[in-house]
mmCIF file of C-alpha atoms in Angstrom:
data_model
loop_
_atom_site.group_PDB
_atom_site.id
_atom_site.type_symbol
_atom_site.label_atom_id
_atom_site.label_comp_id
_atom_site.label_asym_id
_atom_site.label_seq_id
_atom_site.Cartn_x
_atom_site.Cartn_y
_atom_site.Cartn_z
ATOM 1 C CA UNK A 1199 1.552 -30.967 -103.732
ATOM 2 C CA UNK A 1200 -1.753 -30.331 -102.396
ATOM 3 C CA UNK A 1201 -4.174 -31.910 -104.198
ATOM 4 C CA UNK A 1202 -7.106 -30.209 -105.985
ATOM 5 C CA UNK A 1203 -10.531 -31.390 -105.859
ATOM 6 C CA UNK A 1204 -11.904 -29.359 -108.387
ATOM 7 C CA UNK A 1205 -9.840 -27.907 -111.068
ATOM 8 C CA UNK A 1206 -12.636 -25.605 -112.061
ATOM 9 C CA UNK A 1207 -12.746 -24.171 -108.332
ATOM 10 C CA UNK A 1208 -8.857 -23.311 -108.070
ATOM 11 C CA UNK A 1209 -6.756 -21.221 -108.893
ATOM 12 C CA UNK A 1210 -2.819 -21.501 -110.015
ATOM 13 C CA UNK A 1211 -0.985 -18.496 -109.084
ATOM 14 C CA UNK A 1212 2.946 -17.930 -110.395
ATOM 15 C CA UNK A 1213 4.037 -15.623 -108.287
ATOM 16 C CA UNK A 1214 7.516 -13.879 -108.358
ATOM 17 C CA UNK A 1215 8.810 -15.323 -105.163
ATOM 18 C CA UNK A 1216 6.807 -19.353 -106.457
ATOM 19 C CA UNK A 1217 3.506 -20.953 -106.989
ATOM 20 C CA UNK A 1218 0.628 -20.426 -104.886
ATOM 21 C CA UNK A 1219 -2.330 -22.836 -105.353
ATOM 22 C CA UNK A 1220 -5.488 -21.591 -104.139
ATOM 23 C CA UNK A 1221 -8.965 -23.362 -103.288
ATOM 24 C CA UNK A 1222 -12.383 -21.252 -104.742
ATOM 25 C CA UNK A 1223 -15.559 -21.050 -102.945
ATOM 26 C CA UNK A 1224 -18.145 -20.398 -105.174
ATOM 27 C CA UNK A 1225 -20.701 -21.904 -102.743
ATOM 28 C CA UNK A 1226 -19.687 -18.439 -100.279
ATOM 29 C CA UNK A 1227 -19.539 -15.864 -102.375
ATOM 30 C CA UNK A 1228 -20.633 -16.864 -106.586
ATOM 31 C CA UNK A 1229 -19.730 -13.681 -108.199
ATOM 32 C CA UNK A 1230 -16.914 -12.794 -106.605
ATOM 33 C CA UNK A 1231 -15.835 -16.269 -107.685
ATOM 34 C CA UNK A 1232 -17.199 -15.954 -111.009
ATOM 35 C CA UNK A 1233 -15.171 -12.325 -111.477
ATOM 36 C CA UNK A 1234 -12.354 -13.470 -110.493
ATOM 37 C CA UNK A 1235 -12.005 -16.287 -113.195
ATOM 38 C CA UNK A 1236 -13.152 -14.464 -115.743
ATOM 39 C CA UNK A 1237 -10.221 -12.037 -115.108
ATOM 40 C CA UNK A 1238 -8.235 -14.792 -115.248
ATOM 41 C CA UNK A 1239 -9.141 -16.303 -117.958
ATOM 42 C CA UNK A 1240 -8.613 -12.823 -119.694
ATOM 43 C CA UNK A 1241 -4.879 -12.597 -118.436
ATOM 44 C CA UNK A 1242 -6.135 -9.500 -116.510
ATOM 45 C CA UNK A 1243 -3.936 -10.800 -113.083
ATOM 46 C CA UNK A 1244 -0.749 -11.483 -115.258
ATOM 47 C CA UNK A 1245 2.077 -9.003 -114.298
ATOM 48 C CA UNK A 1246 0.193 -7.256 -111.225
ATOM 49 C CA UNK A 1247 1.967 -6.250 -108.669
ATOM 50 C CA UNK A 1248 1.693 -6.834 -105.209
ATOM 51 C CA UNK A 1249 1.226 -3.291 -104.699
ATOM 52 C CA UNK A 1250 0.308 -3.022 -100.462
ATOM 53 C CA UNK A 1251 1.561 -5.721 -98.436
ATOM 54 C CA UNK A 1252 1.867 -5.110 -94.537
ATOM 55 C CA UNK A 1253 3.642 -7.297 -92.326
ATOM 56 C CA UNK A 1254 1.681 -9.672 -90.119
ATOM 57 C CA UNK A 1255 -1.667 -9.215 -92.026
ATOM 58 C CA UNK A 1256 -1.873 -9.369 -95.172
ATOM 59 C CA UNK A 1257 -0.334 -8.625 -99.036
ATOM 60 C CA UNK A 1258 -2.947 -7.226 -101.433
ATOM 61 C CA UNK A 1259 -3.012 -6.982 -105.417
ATOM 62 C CA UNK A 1260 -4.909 -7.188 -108.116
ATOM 63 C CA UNK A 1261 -5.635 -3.595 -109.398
ATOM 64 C CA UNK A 1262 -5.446 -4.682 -112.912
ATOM 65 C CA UNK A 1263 -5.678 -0.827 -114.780
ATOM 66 C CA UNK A 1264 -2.943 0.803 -112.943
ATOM 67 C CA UNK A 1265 -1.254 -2.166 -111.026
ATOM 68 C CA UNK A 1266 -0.228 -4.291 -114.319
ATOM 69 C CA UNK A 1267 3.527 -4.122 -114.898
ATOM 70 C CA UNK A 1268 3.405 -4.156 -118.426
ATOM 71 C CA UNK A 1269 -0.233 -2.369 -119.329
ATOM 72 C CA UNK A 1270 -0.842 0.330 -120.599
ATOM 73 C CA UNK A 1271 -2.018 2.042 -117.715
ATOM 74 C CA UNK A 1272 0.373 1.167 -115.355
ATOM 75 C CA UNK A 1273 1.814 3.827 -112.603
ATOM 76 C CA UNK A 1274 3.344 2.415 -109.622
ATOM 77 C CA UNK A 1275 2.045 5.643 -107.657
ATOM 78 C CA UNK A 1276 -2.092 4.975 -108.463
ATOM 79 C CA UNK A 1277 -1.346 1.165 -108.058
ATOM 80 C CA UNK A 1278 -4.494 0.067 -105.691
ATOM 81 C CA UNK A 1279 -6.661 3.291 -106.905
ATOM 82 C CA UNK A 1280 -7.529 0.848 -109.996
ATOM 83 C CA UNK A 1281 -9.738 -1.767 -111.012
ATOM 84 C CA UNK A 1282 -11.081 -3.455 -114.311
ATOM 85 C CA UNK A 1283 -13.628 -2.404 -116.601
ATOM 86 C CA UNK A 1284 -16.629 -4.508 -115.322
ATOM 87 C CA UNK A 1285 -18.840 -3.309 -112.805
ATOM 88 C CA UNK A 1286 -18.452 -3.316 -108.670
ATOM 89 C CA UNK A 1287 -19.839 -5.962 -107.560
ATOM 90 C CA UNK A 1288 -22.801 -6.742 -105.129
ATOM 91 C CA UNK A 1289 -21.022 -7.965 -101.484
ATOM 92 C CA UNK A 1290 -21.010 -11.566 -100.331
ATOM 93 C CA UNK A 1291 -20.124 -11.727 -97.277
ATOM 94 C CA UNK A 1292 -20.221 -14.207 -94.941
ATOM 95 C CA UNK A 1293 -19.244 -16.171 -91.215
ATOM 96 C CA UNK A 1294 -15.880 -17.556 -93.270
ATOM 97 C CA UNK A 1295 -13.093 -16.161 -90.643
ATOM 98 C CA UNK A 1296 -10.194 -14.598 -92.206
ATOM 99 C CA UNK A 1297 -7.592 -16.607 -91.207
ATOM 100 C CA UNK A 1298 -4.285 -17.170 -92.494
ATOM 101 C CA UNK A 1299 -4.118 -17.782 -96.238
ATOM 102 C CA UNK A 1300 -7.926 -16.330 -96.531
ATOM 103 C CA UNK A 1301 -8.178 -14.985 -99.908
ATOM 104 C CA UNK A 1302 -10.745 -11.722 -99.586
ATOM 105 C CA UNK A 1303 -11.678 -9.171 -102.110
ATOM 106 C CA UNK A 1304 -10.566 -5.640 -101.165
ATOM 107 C CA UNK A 1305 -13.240 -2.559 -101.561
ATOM 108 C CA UNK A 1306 -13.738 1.029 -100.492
ATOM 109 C CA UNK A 1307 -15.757 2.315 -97.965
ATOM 110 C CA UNK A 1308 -18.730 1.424 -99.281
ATOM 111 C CA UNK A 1309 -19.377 -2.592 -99.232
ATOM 112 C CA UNK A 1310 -20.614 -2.721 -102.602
ATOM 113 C CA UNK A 1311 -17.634 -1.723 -104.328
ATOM 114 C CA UNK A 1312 -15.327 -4.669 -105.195
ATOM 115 C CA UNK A 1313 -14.255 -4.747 -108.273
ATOM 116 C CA UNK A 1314 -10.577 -6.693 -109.141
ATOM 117 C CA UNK A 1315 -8.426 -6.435 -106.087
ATOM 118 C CA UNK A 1316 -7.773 -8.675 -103.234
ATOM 119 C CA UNK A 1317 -5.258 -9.677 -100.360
ATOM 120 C CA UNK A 1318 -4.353 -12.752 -99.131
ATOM 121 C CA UNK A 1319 -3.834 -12.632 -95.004
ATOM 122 C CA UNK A 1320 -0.732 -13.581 -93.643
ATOM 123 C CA UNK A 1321 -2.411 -13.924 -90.168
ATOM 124 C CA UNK A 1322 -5.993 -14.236 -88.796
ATOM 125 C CA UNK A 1323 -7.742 -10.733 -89.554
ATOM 126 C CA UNK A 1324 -10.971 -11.770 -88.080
ATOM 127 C CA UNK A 1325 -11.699 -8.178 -87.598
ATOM 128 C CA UNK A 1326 -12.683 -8.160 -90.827
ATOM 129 C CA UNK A 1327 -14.773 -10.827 -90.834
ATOM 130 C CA UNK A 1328 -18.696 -10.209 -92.315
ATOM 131 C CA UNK A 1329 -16.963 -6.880 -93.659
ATOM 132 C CA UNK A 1330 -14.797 -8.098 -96.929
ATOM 133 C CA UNK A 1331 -15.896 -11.157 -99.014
ATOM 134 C CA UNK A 1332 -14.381 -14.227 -98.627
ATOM 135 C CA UNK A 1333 -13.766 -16.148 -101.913
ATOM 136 C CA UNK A 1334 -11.111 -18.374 -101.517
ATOM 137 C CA UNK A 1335 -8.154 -19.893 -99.399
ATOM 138 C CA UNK A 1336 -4.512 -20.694 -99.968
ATOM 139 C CA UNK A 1337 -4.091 -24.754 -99.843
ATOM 140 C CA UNK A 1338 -0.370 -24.758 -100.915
ATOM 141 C CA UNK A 1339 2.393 -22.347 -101.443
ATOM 142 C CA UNK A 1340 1.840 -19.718 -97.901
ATOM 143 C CA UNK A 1341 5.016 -19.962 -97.756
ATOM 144 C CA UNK A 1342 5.762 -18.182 -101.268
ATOM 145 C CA UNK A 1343 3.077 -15.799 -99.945
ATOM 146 C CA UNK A 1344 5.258 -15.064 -96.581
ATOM 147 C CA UNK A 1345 8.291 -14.392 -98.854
ATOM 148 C CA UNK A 1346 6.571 -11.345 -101.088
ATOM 149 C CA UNK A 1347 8.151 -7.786 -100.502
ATOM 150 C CA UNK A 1348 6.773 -6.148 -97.969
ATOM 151 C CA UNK A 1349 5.407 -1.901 -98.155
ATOM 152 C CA UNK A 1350 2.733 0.734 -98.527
ATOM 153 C CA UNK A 1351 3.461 1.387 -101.004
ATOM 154 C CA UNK A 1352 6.111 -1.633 -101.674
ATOM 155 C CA UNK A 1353 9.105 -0.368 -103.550
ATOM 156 C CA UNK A 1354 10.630 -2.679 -106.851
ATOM 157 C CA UNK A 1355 7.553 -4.891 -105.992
ATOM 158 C CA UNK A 1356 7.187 -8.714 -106.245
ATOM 159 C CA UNK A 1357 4.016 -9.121 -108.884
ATOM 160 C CA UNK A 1358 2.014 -11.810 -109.651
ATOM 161 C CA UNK A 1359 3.553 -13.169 -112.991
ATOM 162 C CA UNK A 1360 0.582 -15.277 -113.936
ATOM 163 C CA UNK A 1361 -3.169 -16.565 -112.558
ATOM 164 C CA UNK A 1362 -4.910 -19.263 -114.258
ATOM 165 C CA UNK A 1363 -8.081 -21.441 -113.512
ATOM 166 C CA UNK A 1364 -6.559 -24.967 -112.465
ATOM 167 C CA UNK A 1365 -9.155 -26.558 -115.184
ATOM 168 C CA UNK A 1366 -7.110 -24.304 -117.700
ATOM 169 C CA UNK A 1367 -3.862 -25.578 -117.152
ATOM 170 C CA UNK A 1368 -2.743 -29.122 -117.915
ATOM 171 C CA UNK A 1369 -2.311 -31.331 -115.646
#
């Protein structure tokens, strides 16, 4: 197992297809960080599906009002038109390369507007570099990643059953 250095700045993901561990960087990008453990902590991830993954690039969830399996909201056919009920947030980006296992909020056009969602590249994207914040990176379980169902959008989906803040979980 890979081992964490800090439990506050990691994240356990239970994924249908396994676990996925993954490494935070609050030094890069400290709200995105901060947003995406408060979700966590709140549950917000648990049951969201994996709603647009593409095949040699990358598998994106996270829309937590229309993307959540078993909320109230949920409709497979909006999935990715959603976030939560905080505000967009301010980009961070940064010279991080999106490589594989980069963890990397998603947005729309404008840069300003990430909110819940992310994506977790299969491959290096560095196209996208110093366009999408960077907030974190896989450090075990890529292969679980490599195994989620791939579509736009993905049909019977693969979802992310739970996503915790390592310190949060016992050891």
């Amino acid at each position: 197992m890979a081992e964490i250095k800090d439990r506050e700045n990691a994240l356990i993901m239970e994924t249908t297809k396994g676990k996925v561990v993954i490494e935070l960087l609050p030094d890069l990008a400290p709200g995105h960080v901060g947003r995406i453990k408060e979700l966590a902590r709140e549950g917000a991830y648990d049951g969201v599906v994996f709603h647009r993954v593409i095949e040699g690039f990358m598998a994106q969830t996270g829309d937590v009002k229309f993307g959540k399996s078993d909320g109230p909201s949920f409709n497979p056919s909006r999935a990715g038109m959603g976030g939560s009920d905080k505000p967009d947030l301010k980009a961070e980006f940064s010279n991080m390369n999106h490589a594989r296992g980069t963890c990397s909020m998603a947005r729309s056009q404008n840069p300003n507007s990430a909110n819940s969602q992310f994506f977790i590249c299969f491959e290096d994207a560095g196209f996208l570099n110093r366009q999408y914040t960077v907030w974190g990176q896989v450090i075990e379980g890529m292969d679980n990643v490599d195994k989620i169902k791939r579509g736009e959008p993905v049909q019977d989906p693969d979802k992310i059953v739970s996503l915790k803040v390592a310190a949060d979980v016992a050891e």
